[in-house]
Tab-separated table of C-alpha atoms in Angstrom:
chain	number	residue	atom	x	y	z
A	1	MET	CA	18.050	-38.032	-11.280
A	2	ALA	CA	16.619	-36.942	-8.267
A	3	THR	CA	18.015	-37.641	-4.569
A	4	ARG	CA	18.550	-36.379	-1.540
A	5	PRO	CA	22.448	-36.175	-0.397
A	6	ASP	CA	23.124	-38.467	2.438
A	7	HIS	CA	24.044	-36.284	5.586
A	8	HIS	CA	26.765	-38.520	6.178
A	9	GLU	CA	27.832	-36.110	8.802
A	10	SER	CA	25.986	-36.351	12.225
A	11	ALA	CA	28.451	-34.564	14.343
A	12	ARG	CA	28.671	-31.022	11.850
A	13	GLU	CA	24.588	-31.375	11.405
A	14	GLY	CA	24.077	-32.051	15.057
A	15	ALA	CA	25.741	-28.927	15.492
A	16	LEU	CA	24.076	-26.774	13.075
A	17	VAL	CA	20.532	-27.864	14.323
A	18	HIS	CA	21.286	-27.369	17.796
A	19	SER	CA	22.404	-23.852	16.890
A	20	ALA	CA	19.766	-23.089	15.011
A	21	SER	CA	17.177	-24.316	17.570
A	22	GLU	CA	18.805	-24.163	21.067
A	23	SER	CA	16.758	-21.307	21.510
A	24	HIS	CA	13.216	-22.663	21.242
A	25	SER	CA	11.251	-23.257	23.937
A	26	ALA	CA	10.719	-27.453	25.325
A	27	ALA	CA	7.443	-26.799	23.364
A	28	GLU	CA	8.311	-27.083	20.450
A	29	THR	CA	9.189	-31.112	20.906
A	30	THR	CA	5.599	-31.564	19.620
A	31	GLU	CA	2.994	-30.261	16.726
A	32	ARG	CA	1.460	-27.040	18.184
A	33	GLU	CA	-1.697	-25.349	16.755
A	34	PHE	CA	-2.370	-22.020	16.578
A	35	PRO	CA	-5.033	-19.578	15.137
A	36	LEU	CA	-4.409	-18.105	11.562
A	37	SER	CA	-3.104	-14.088	11.407
A	38	LEU	CA	-5.507	-11.900	10.283
A	39	HIS	CA	-2.954	-11.317	7.253
A	40	GLN	CA	-3.304	-14.829	6.714
A	41	ARG	CA	-7.085	-15.317	7.061
A	42	ARG	CA	-7.331	-13.537	4.081
A	43	MET	CA	-4.281	-14.641	2.069
A	44	TRP	CA	-6.548	-17.784	2.872
A	45	TYR	CA	-9.559	-16.040	1.792
A	46	LEU	CA	-7.898	-15.631	-1.901
A	47	CYS	CA	-6.372	-18.598	-2.672
A	48	THR	CA	-10.004	-20.281	-1.799
A	49	ALA	CA	-12.535	-18.004	-2.930
A	50	TYR	CA	-10.852	-17.482	-6.499
A	51	GLU	CA	-9.616	-20.513	-9.318
A	52	GLY	CA	-6.224	-20.336	-10.398
A	53	THR	CA	-3.415	-22.190	-12.233
A	54	ALA	CA	-0.453	-21.934	-9.464
A	55	SER	CA	-0.937	-20.727	-5.772
A	56	PRO	CA	0.838	-17.527	-4.872
A	57	ILE	CA	4.192	-18.474	-3.765
A	58	VAL	CA	7.453	-16.372	-2.589
A	59	TYR	CA	10.598	-17.855	-3.429
A	60	LEU	CA	14.257	-17.532	-3.935
A	61	ALA	CA	16.111	-18.835	-7.454
A	62	ASN	CA	20.019	-18.488	-7.046
A	63	ARG	CA	22.577	-19.775	-9.339
A	64	PHE	CA	25.943	-20.721	-7.680
A	65	THR	CA	28.827	-20.756	-9.294
A	66	GLY	CA	31.760	-22.909	-7.971
A	67	PRO	CA	32.790	-25.330	-5.554
A	68	LEU	CA	29.839	-26.408	-3.770
A	69	ASP	CA	29.821	-28.325	-0.908
A	70	VAL	CA	26.242	-30.488	-1.163
A	71	VAL	CA	26.015	-31.337	1.687
A	72	ALA	CA	26.708	-28.408	3.528
A	73	MET	CA	24.346	-27.032	1.930
A	74	GLY	CA	21.373	-29.549	2.264
A	75	LEU	CA	22.088	-28.687	6.528
A	76	ALA	CA	21.843	-24.934	6.111
A	77	VAL	CA	18.010	-25.247	4.655
A	78	ASP	CA	17.353	-27.765	7.304
A	79	ALA	CA	19.147	-25.559	9.817
A	80	VAL	CA	16.641	-22.115	8.449
A	81	VAL	CA	13.546	-24.208	8.828
A	82	ALA	CA	14.142	-25.128	12.416
A	83	ARG	CA	14.962	-21.830	13.207
A	84	HIS	CA	11.172	-20.793	12.117
A	85	GLY	CA	8.120	-22.498	12.831
A	86	ALA	CA	6.480	-20.806	9.763
A	87	LEU	CA	8.550	-23.192	7.419
A	88	ARG	CA	6.894	-26.350	9.189
A	89	THR	CA	3.530	-24.712	8.761
A	90	ARG	CA	0.879	-27.325	7.817
A	91	PHE	CA	-3.151	-26.329	7.697
A	92	THR	CA	-6.123	-27.888	9.250
A	93	VAL	CA	-10.066	-26.944	8.681
A	94	THR	CA	-11.972	-27.244	11.767
A	95	PRO	CA	-15.735	-26.494	12.314
A	96	ASP	CA	-14.553	-23.089	13.396
A	97	GLY	CA	-12.154	-22.853	10.146
A	98	PRO	CA	-8.859	-23.092	9.131
A	99	ARG	CA	-6.252	-23.324	11.607
A	100	GLN	CA	-2.108	-23.739	11.787
A	101	LEU	CA	-0.449	-26.146	13.314
A	102	VAL	CA	3.117	-26.073	13.033
A	103	ALA	CA	5.666	-29.457	13.544
A	104	ALA	CA	8.744	-29.611	15.908
A	105	PRO	CA	11.883	-28.990	14.314
A	106	ALA	CA	13.230	-32.008	12.164
A	107	GLY	CA	15.096	-30.850	8.907
A	108	LEU	CA	13.172	-30.313	5.053
A	109	PRO	CA	14.451	-32.830	2.729
A	110	THR	CA	16.732	-30.679	-0.348
A	111	GLU	CA	15.843	-32.863	-3.457
A	112	PHE	CA	18.659	-33.195	-5.551
A	113	VAL	CA	18.581	-33.416	-9.007
A	114	ASP	CA	21.775	-34.042	-11.709
A	115	VAL	CA	21.090	-32.467	-15.136
A	116	SER	CA	24.690	-32.515	-15.696
A	117	ALA	CA	24.139	-34.797	-18.696
A	118	ASP	CA	21.246	-33.341	-19.867
A	119	ASP	CA	21.551	-31.510	-23.964
A	120	ALA	CA	19.971	-28.543	-22.892
A	121	PRO	CA	20.889	-28.756	-19.051
A	122	LEU	CA	20.220	-24.941	-18.608
A	123	THR	CA	16.895	-24.955	-19.856
A	124	ARG	CA	16.113	-27.990	-17.754
A	125	ALA	CA	16.962	-26.169	-14.706
A	126	ASN	CA	14.166	-23.864	-15.587
A	127	GLU	CA	11.963	-26.288	-15.844
A	128	LEU	CA	12.771	-27.539	-12.506
A	129	VAL	CA	12.222	-24.255	-10.824
A	130	ALA	CA	9.283	-23.112	-12.704
A	131	GLU	CA	7.564	-26.150	-11.568
A	132	LEU	CA	8.300	-25.168	-7.555
A	133	THR	CA	7.315	-21.539	-8.309
A	134	GLY	CA	4.297	-22.464	-10.291
A	135	ALA	CA	2.949	-24.809	-8.603
A	136	LEU	CA	-0.534	-25.314	-7.365
A	137	LEU	CA	-0.376	-25.744	-3.914
A	138	ASP	CA	-3.566	-27.469	-1.667
A	139	LEU	CA	-4.141	-25.685	1.762
A	140	ALA	CA	-5.205	-27.905	3.800
A	141	GLY	CA	-4.840	-31.244	1.702
A	142	GLY	CA	-1.891	-31.882	3.760
A	143	GLY	CA	0.444	-31.693	1.056
A	144	PRO	CA	4.543	-29.824	1.304
A	145	LEU	CA	3.543	-26.193	1.404
A	146	VAL	CA	7.579	-25.103	1.185
A	147	ARG	CA	9.881	-27.051	-0.796
A	148	SER	CA	13.668	-26.536	-1.445
A	149	ARG	CA	15.450	-28.444	-4.994
A	150	LEU	CA	19.311	-28.650	-5.464
A	151	ILE	CA	19.898	-28.460	-9.396
A	152	ARG	CA	23.648	-29.258	-10.711
A	153	ILE	CA	23.968	-27.828	-14.286
A	154	GLY	CA	27.916	-28.943	-14.230
A	155	ALA	CA	30.526	-29.561	-12.002
A	156	ASP	CA	30.913	-26.425	-10.175
A	157	ASP	CA	27.799	-25.012	-11.228
A	158	HIS	CA	24.374	-25.746	-9.043
A	159	VAL	CA	20.859	-23.675	-8.985
A	160	TRP	CA	18.724	-23.448	-5.612
A	161	CYS	CA	15.054	-23.268	-5.936
A	162	PHE	CA	13.330	-22.669	-2.213
A	163	ALA	CA	9.484	-22.144	-2.903
A	164	VAL	CA	7.040	-21.196	0.067
A	165	HIS	CA	3.680	-21.024	-0.576
A	166	HIS	CA	2.915	-16.955	0.774
A	167	ILE	CA	0.082	-17.917	3.199
A	168	LEU	CA	3.846	-18.268	5.250
A	169	ALA	CA	6.266	-16.064	4.424
A	170	ASP	CA	6.640	-12.953	2.584
A	171	GLY	CA	9.577	-11.178	0.111
A	172	ALA	CA	11.030	-9.927	3.459
A	173	SER	CA	11.082	-13.796	4.853
A	174	ALA	CA	12.385	-14.509	1.437
A	175	ALA	CA	15.439	-12.132	1.941
A	176	ILE	CA	16.079	-13.300	5.840
A	177	ALA	CA	15.860	-17.262	4.763
A	178	ASP	CA	18.873	-16.483	1.894
A	179	GLY	CA	20.711	-14.249	3.999
A	180	GLU	CA	20.378	-17.045	6.979
A	181	VAL	CA	20.843	-20.202	4.410
A	182	ALA	CA	24.523	-18.377	3.438
A	183	GLU	CA	25.360	-17.989	7.549
A	184	PHE	CA	24.873	-21.399	7.911
A	185	TYR	CA	26.461	-22.676	5.003
A	186	ARG	CA	29.366	-20.621	6.032
A	187	ALA	CA	29.232	-22.275	9.506
A	188	ALA	CA	28.676	-25.800	7.985
A	189	VAL	CA	31.622	-25.426	5.654
A	190	THR	CA	34.317	-24.489	8.214
A	191	GLY	CA	33.340	-26.277	11.276
A	192	THR	CA	32.509	-23.090	13.023
A	193	ALA	CA	28.754	-21.827	14.868
A	194	PRO	CA	27.162	-19.554	12.975
A	195	ARG	CA	27.222	-15.842	13.792
A	196	LEU	CA	23.119	-14.942	13.867
A	197	PRO	CA	21.169	-14.396	17.155
A	198	ALA	CA	19.194	-15.965	18.857
A	199	ALA	CA	15.894	-17.110	17.079
A	200	PRO	CA	13.323	-13.975	16.796
A	201	MET	CA	10.034	-14.842	17.422
A	202	GLY	CA	7.200	-17.362	15.733
A	203	TYR	CA	5.243	-16.367	13.499
A	204	GLY	CA	2.839	-19.089	15.843
A	205	GLU	CA	3.729	-16.965	18.629
A	206	PHE	CA	2.998	-13.129	16.757
A	207	ALA	CA	-0.696	-14.719	15.574
A	208	LEU	CA	-1.697	-15.877	19.060
A	209	TRP	CA	-0.369	-12.583	20.400
A	210	GLN	CA	-2.907	-10.885	17.451
A	211	ALA	CA	-5.806	-12.900	18.379
A	212	GLY	CA	-5.493	-11.847	22.231
A	213	GLY	CA	-5.832	-8.569	21.029
A	214	GLY	CA	-2.187	-7.457	20.146
A	215	GLY	CA	-1.334	-4.714	17.855
A	216	GLY	CA	-5.005	-4.352	17.152
A	217	ALA	CA	-7.035	-1.906	15.526
A	218	THR	CA	-8.106	0.903	17.448
A	219	ASP	CA	-11.881	2.158	16.852
A	220	ASP	CA	-10.510	5.396	15.338
A	221	ASP	CA	-8.680	3.316	12.887
A	222	LEU	CA	-11.462	1.245	11.351
A	223	ARG	CA	-13.745	4.602	11.310
A	224	TYR	CA	-10.884	6.030	8.991
A	225	TRP	CA	-10.947	3.623	6.744
A	226	ARG	CA	-14.786	3.014	6.712
A	227	LYS	CA	-14.445	6.966	5.589
A	228	GLN	CA	-11.933	6.267	3.304
A	229	LEU	CA	-13.073	3.849	1.320
A	230	GLY	CA	-16.612	3.660	1.899
A	231	GLY	CA	-19.052	3.782	-1.403
A	232	VAL	CA	-15.838	3.593	-3.599
A	233	LEU	CA	-16.711	1.525	-6.527
A	234	PRO	CA	-14.861	-0.834	-8.558
A	235	LEU	CA	-12.344	0.134	-11.574
A	236	GLU	CA	-14.128	-0.428	-14.726
A	237	LEU	CA	-10.666	-0.692	-17.127
A	238	PRO	CA	-11.605	-1.282	-21.184
A	239	THR	CA	-10.821	-4.932	-21.269
A	240	ASP	CA	-9.377	-6.415	-24.809
A	241	THR	CA	-11.773	-10.225	-23.942
A	242	PRO	CA	-15.062	-9.999	-21.518
A	243	ARG	CA	-14.505	-10.262	-17.811
A	244	PRO	CA	-15.087	-13.499	-17.069
A	245	ALA	CA	-17.867	-14.995	-14.895
A	246	VAL	CA	-14.618	-15.826	-12.324
A	247	LYS	CA	-11.384	-14.439	-12.312
A	248	SER	CA	-8.381	-16.497	-13.139
A	249	THR	CA	-4.719	-16.283	-12.359
A	250	ARG	CA	-3.598	-16.337	-16.091
A	251	THR	CA	-0.432	-13.816	-15.814
A	252	ASP	CA	1.897	-12.738	-18.126
A	253	GLN	CA	3.800	-8.937	-18.152
A	254	VAL	CA	5.383	-6.850	-19.934
A	255	ASP	CA	9.137	-5.172	-18.823
A	256	ARG	CA	9.753	-1.966	-19.756
A	257	PRO	CA	13.324	0.072	-18.567
A	258	LEU	CA	13.814	3.453	-17.362
A	259	ASP	CA	16.847	4.898	-17.784
A	260	LEU	CA	19.370	6.868	-14.542
A	261	GLU	CA	18.973	9.821	-15.774
A	262	LEU	CA	14.917	9.774	-15.556
A	263	THR	CA	14.972	8.155	-12.405
A	264	THR	CA	17.426	10.538	-11.184
A	265	GLU	CA	14.914	13.512	-12.407
A	266	LEU	CA	11.736	11.490	-10.602
A	267	GLU	CA	13.487	11.211	-7.347
A	268	ARG	CA	14.664	14.599	-7.438
A	269	PHE	CA	11.018	15.935	-8.460
A	270	ALA	CA	9.985	13.500	-5.324
A	271	ARG	CA	12.372	15.863	-2.673
A	272	ALA	CA	11.543	18.758	-4.184
A	273	GLU	CA	7.826	17.818	-3.115
A	274	ARG	CA	8.339	16.770	0.117
A	275	SER	CA	7.376	12.890	-1.711
A	276	THR	CA	9.045	9.869	-2.106
A	277	LEU	CA	9.993	8.130	-4.997
A	278	PHE	CA	7.187	5.879	-4.574
A	279	MET	CA	4.739	8.643	-4.084
A	280	VAL	CA	5.884	10.179	-7.450
A	281	LEU	CA	5.335	6.551	-9.107
A	282	VAL	CA	1.754	5.567	-7.811
A	283	THR	CA	0.825	9.475	-8.941
A	284	ALA	CA	1.892	8.226	-12.290
A	285	PHE	CA	-0.306	4.975	-12.484
A	286	ALA	CA	-3.394	6.928	-10.989
A	287	VAL	CA	-2.761	8.967	-13.923
A	288	VAL	CA	-3.017	6.721	-17.026
A	289	ILE	CA	-5.698	4.566	-14.628
A	290	GLY	CA	-7.736	7.459	-13.997
A	291	ALA	CA	-7.128	8.168	-18.314
A	292	ARG	CA	-7.744	4.794	-19.621
A	293	SER	CA	-11.411	4.247	-17.536
A	294	GLY	CA	-12.445	7.140	-17.448
A	295	GLN	CA	-13.051	7.546	-13.795
A	296	ASP	CA	-11.659	10.028	-11.628
A	297	ASP	CA	-12.283	7.880	-8.146
A	298	PHE	CA	-10.931	4.537	-7.626
A	299	CYS	CA	-8.197	2.467	-5.385
A	300	ILE	CA	-4.453	1.626	-6.335
A	301	GLY	CA	-3.000	-1.131	-3.802
A	302	ALA	CA	0.213	-0.245	-2.364
A	303	PRO	CA	1.727	-2.938	-0.318
A	304	VAL	CA	3.724	-2.665	3.060
A	305	ALA	CA	5.770	-4.531	4.683
A	306	GLY	CA	3.789	-4.245	8.298
A	307	ARG	CA	6.922	-5.713	10.379
A	308	THR	CA	5.843	-2.159	12.694
A	309	LEU	CA	6.462	-4.959	16.017
A	310	ILE	CA	10.719	-5.101	16.239
A	311	GLU	CA	10.156	-8.614	17.863
A	312	VAL	CA	9.227	-9.795	14.151
A	313	GLU	CA	11.714	-7.661	12.269
A	314	GLU	CA	13.724	-10.997	11.279
A	315	SER	CA	10.890	-13.571	11.886
A	316	VAL	CA	9.322	-15.353	9.053
A	317	GLY	CA	5.918	-14.713	8.314
A	318	LEU	CA	3.427	-13.594	6.131
A	319	PHE	CA	3.345	-10.289	8.346
A	320	ASN	CA	2.899	-7.547	4.369
A	321	ASN	CA	0.063	-6.010	4.606
A	322	THR	CA	-1.814	-4.214	1.143
A	323	LEU	CA	-2.867	-0.591	1.721
A	324	ALA	CA	-5.999	0.730	-0.348
A	325	LEU	CA	-5.065	3.845	-1.995
A	326	ARG	CA	-8.250	5.976	-2.437
A	327	VAL	CA	-7.267	8.175	-6.034
A	328	ASP	CA	-9.246	11.532	-6.302
A	329	LEU	CA	-9.098	12.775	-10.015
A	330	SER	CA	-12.030	15.332	-9.656
A	331	GLY	CA	-11.674	19.056	-11.015
A	332	GLU	CA	-9.221	17.538	-13.928
A	333	PRO	CA	-5.307	18.580	-11.377
A	334	SER	CA	-2.387	18.798	-12.528
A	335	PHE	CA	-0.132	16.213	-11.620
A	336	ARG	CA	1.863	17.898	-8.711
A	337	VAL	CA	-1.550	18.912	-7.482
A	338	LEU	CA	-2.566	15.060	-7.593
A	339	LEU	CA	0.716	13.951	-6.145
A	340	GLY	CA	-0.192	16.471	-2.886
A	341	ARG	CA	-3.795	14.581	-2.618
A	342	LEU	CA	-1.894	10.959	-3.567
A	343	ARG	CA	1.169	12.017	-0.201
A	344	ALA	CA	-1.372	13.076	1.592
A	345	THR	CA	-3.564	10.010	1.403
A	346	ILE	CA	-0.129	7.647	1.902
A	347	ILE	CA	0.558	9.470	5.553
A	348	ASP	CA	-2.823	9.118	6.420
A	349	ALA	CA	-3.056	5.583	5.043
A	350	LEU	CA	0.871	4.827	7.213
A	351	GLY	CA	-0.148	5.460	10.444
A	352	ARG	CA	-3.173	2.904	10.131
A	353	GLN	CA	-1.706	0.344	8.126
A	354	ASN	CA	-1.648	-2.251	11.293
A	355	VAL	CA	-5.292	-3.136	10.579
A	356	PRO	CA	-5.182	-5.825	8.106
A	357	PHE	CA	-6.727	-5.565	5.105
A	358	GLY	CA	-8.803	-8.473	5.445
A	359	GLN	CA	-10.079	-6.851	8.686
A	360	ILE	CA	-11.301	-3.178	6.468
A	361	VAL	CA	-13.016	-5.488	4.145
A	362	THR	CA	-14.908	-7.380	6.735
A	363	GLU	CA	-16.244	-3.739	8.197
A	364	LEU	CA	-16.598	-2.508	4.953
A	365	GLY	CA	-19.305	-5.387	4.457
A	366	LEU	CA	-18.371	-5.786	0.949
A	367	PRO	CA	-20.233	-8.685	-1.138
A	368	HIS	CA	-17.943	-11.178	-2.589
A	369	ASP	CA	-17.740	-11.109	-6.064
A	370	PRO	CA	-15.699	-13.985	-7.786
A	371	SER	CA	-14.900	-11.920	-10.837
A	372	ARG	CA	-13.129	-9.110	-9.437
A	373	THR	CA	-10.575	-8.189	-6.177
A	374	GLN	CA	-12.416	-6.506	-3.392
A	375	VAL	CA	-11.688	-2.419	-3.455
A	376	PHE	CA	-8.606	-2.548	-5.553
A	377	GLN	CA	-8.138	-4.329	-8.660
A	378	THR	CA	-4.735	-2.983	-9.596
A	379	ILE	CA	-1.340	-2.538	-7.457
A	380	CYS	CA	1.577	-0.182	-8.043
A	381	SER	CA	4.760	-1.016	-5.688
A	382	LEU	CA	8.341	-0.370	-5.686
A	383	HIS	CA	10.753	-3.025	-4.422
A	384	THR	CA	13.432	-2.561	-1.958
A	385	GLU	CA	14.961	-5.927	-1.083
A	386	SER	CA	18.409	-6.439	-2.191
A	387	GLY	CA	18.914	-9.600	-5.131
A	388	PRO	CA	21.462	-12.345	-3.726
A	389	GLY	CA	24.054	-10.294	-2.466
A	390	THR	CA	24.970	-12.899	0.897
A	391	ASP	CA	28.346	-14.215	1.313
A	392	MET	CA	28.160	-18.255	0.301
A	393	HIS	CA	31.732	-19.049	0.917
A	394	GLY	CA	33.568	-17.743	-1.765
A	395	LEU	CA	30.690	-19.554	-4.183
A	396	ARG	CA	29.618	-16.709	-6.752
A	397	VAL	CA	25.786	-15.932	-6.728
A	398	GLU	CA	23.601	-14.667	-9.583
A	399	PRO	CA	19.571	-14.696	-9.905
A	400	PHE	CA	17.964	-17.644	-11.538
A	401	GLY	CA	15.560	-16.703	-13.870
A	402	VAL	CA	12.026	-18.363	-13.928
A	403	GLY	CA	8.604	-17.578	-14.950
A	404	LYS	CA	6.385	-14.702	-13.607
A	405	PRO	CA	4.748	-14.389	-10.641
A	406	GLN	CA	0.925	-15.309	-10.590
A	407	THR	CA	-1.333	-12.779	-8.983
A	408	ILE	CA	-4.866	-12.015	-8.757
A	409	HIS	CA	-5.446	-8.684	-10.057
A	410	ASP	CA	-6.239	-7.139	-13.012
A	411	LEU	CA	-2.536	-5.358	-13.195
A	412	VAL	CA	0.749	-4.864	-10.951
A	413	LEU	CA	2.608	-2.349	-11.854
A	414	ASP	CA	6.049	-3.791	-10.060
A	415	ALA	CA	8.978	-0.663	-10.009
A	416	TRP	CA	13.126	-2.072	-8.927
A	417	ARG	CA	15.650	0.789	-7.914
A	418	GLY	CA	19.098	0.044	-9.367
A	419	PRO	CA	21.727	1.390	-10.738
A	420	THR	CA	20.924	1.789	-14.284
A	421	GLY	CA	17.467	3.203	-13.197
A	422	LEU	CA	14.284	1.959	-12.357
A	423	ALA	CA	13.075	-1.779	-13.961
A	424	ALA	CA	9.747	-1.546	-14.353
A	425	SER	CA	7.163	-4.407	-15.301
A	426	LEU	CA	3.690	-4.993	-15.300
A	427	ARG	CA	1.675	-8.098	-14.903
A	428	TYR	CA	-1.781	-8.393	-16.555
A	429	ASP	CA	-4.396	-10.626	-16.799
A	430	THR	CA	-3.999	-12.729	-19.664
A	431	GLY	CA	-7.889	-13.442	-19.059
A	432	LEU	CA	-8.347	-9.481	-19.859
A	433	PHE	CA	-5.466	-7.786	-21.795
A	434	ALA	CA	-3.886	-8.179	-24.523
A	435	PRO	CA	-0.326	-8.828	-25.096
A	436	ALA	CA	-0.120	-5.347	-26.814
A	437	THR	CA	-2.358	-3.483	-24.743
A	438	MET	CA	-0.249	-3.731	-22.065
A	439	GLU	CA	2.527	-2.580	-24.291
A	440	ALA	CA	0.781	0.084	-24.956
A	441	LEU	CA	-0.121	0.782	-21.064
A	442	ILE	CA	3.434	1.106	-19.743
A	443	ARG	CA	4.921	3.091	-22.813
A	444	GLU	CA	2.177	5.897	-21.300
A	445	TYR	CA	3.606	5.218	-18.587
A	446	GLU	CA	6.567	6.409	-19.083
A	447	SER	CA	5.699	9.301	-21.439
A	448	THR	CA	3.058	10.321	-18.041
A	449	LEU	CA	6.558	10.712	-16.206
A	450	ARG	CA	8.308	12.515	-18.222
A	451	ALA	CA	5.339	14.945	-19.022
A	452	ALA	CA	5.152	15.049	-15.139
A	453	LEU	CA	8.697	16.221	-15.099
A	454	ALA	CA	8.229	18.950	-18.141
A	455	GLU	CA	4.918	19.802	-17.178
A	456	PRO	CA	4.174	19.005	-13.655
A	457	ASP	CA	1.353	21.724	-13.686
A	458	ARG	CA	-0.262	21.104	-16.556
A	459	ARG	CA	-4.020	20.044	-15.610
A	460	LEU	CA	-4.490	16.551	-16.587
A	461	THR	CA	-7.654	15.580	-19.189
A	462	ARG	CA	-9.269	12.501	-20.143
């Protein structure tokens, strides 16, 4: 049965909504129209130019063990949505292109589904979460782009899923929403005021600021990217099946833990080379990709938070950017030499990360190729966002496993640093690669890391 709990405690609801929106201007009593940010324009292009079976979705999936107050949970979600305009946004297409429309704060229904009487409630809960995280959403169709679902598995056992289209939020946004839902929940349960600062800059205001030239790329920035990426060829990895004419988002993944001893040694090596753990990880990925492709010149994408403006540090929205790192494997360098090359490339790129990748693509004048993404076809990312660790007023909070995130790139290497070492995961396009090929690739990646520690000055051969 799917319902929305009756928010009968009107005084408590009113206090929370007032607290969430008290710093908003009177203009937010009506729907407001804004341009798309430069980041959103790129996401709009990716979502409309490539066919797929699922949309890029940012989500929270948490399991709560303990006596959850269902009404308070719904009120907490309402309050966070009232606090962030990005979570109340829809899109419309005009003769001048897409525009975003931010609705006035009005709450977001949290769908309540009780599966406690099912024969396999956990299986059913997984299906209900995967339904949200794997949905194909129509950006211009007027349907919901933000959904909240609370699933009862048992009397004191619930799963909450909060799913947002990526054009409205990024990974840092999910962490922000997670913490604020917990604080609004605590406030609702205890009858006290939430301990949160005034609402940050809204994403619509950020897009308007950006459209007016705020934070824009300088001529020097654009010259750098044109020179840095000019003439780069697409990566041609051997595939197990012919590349289709139109890229899909069919995805699977292989996982490989990297033990604490190896991780600690990698971090020690990075420090000795005046580098970071990410620089070492992406260098090893470049070695594997170069060996497999036979190319000595290609690009790897590297996501960055993109929150270079202090006013948006706590805002929900799409701020993250992707840096195109050009790999130079010419001359059969050693791992140490290649690390030095990529270190310099990364530092230069970070100094120009204010230029959205979509703007760089426009500057390069690249033709649209529906069979592959532009500039880079692989991504390497080291994740630093923490998992559930917020105080839900006495509830035990654990991540609830769901399906694999979709990607439009050929390969995405993710790594998470945890107390037991690194957890590496390789997402791949199942329309191009077989599972056995990817299992071999991620094993080769670990072997490359170990070889780099053992013989960092050995020349790389392909």
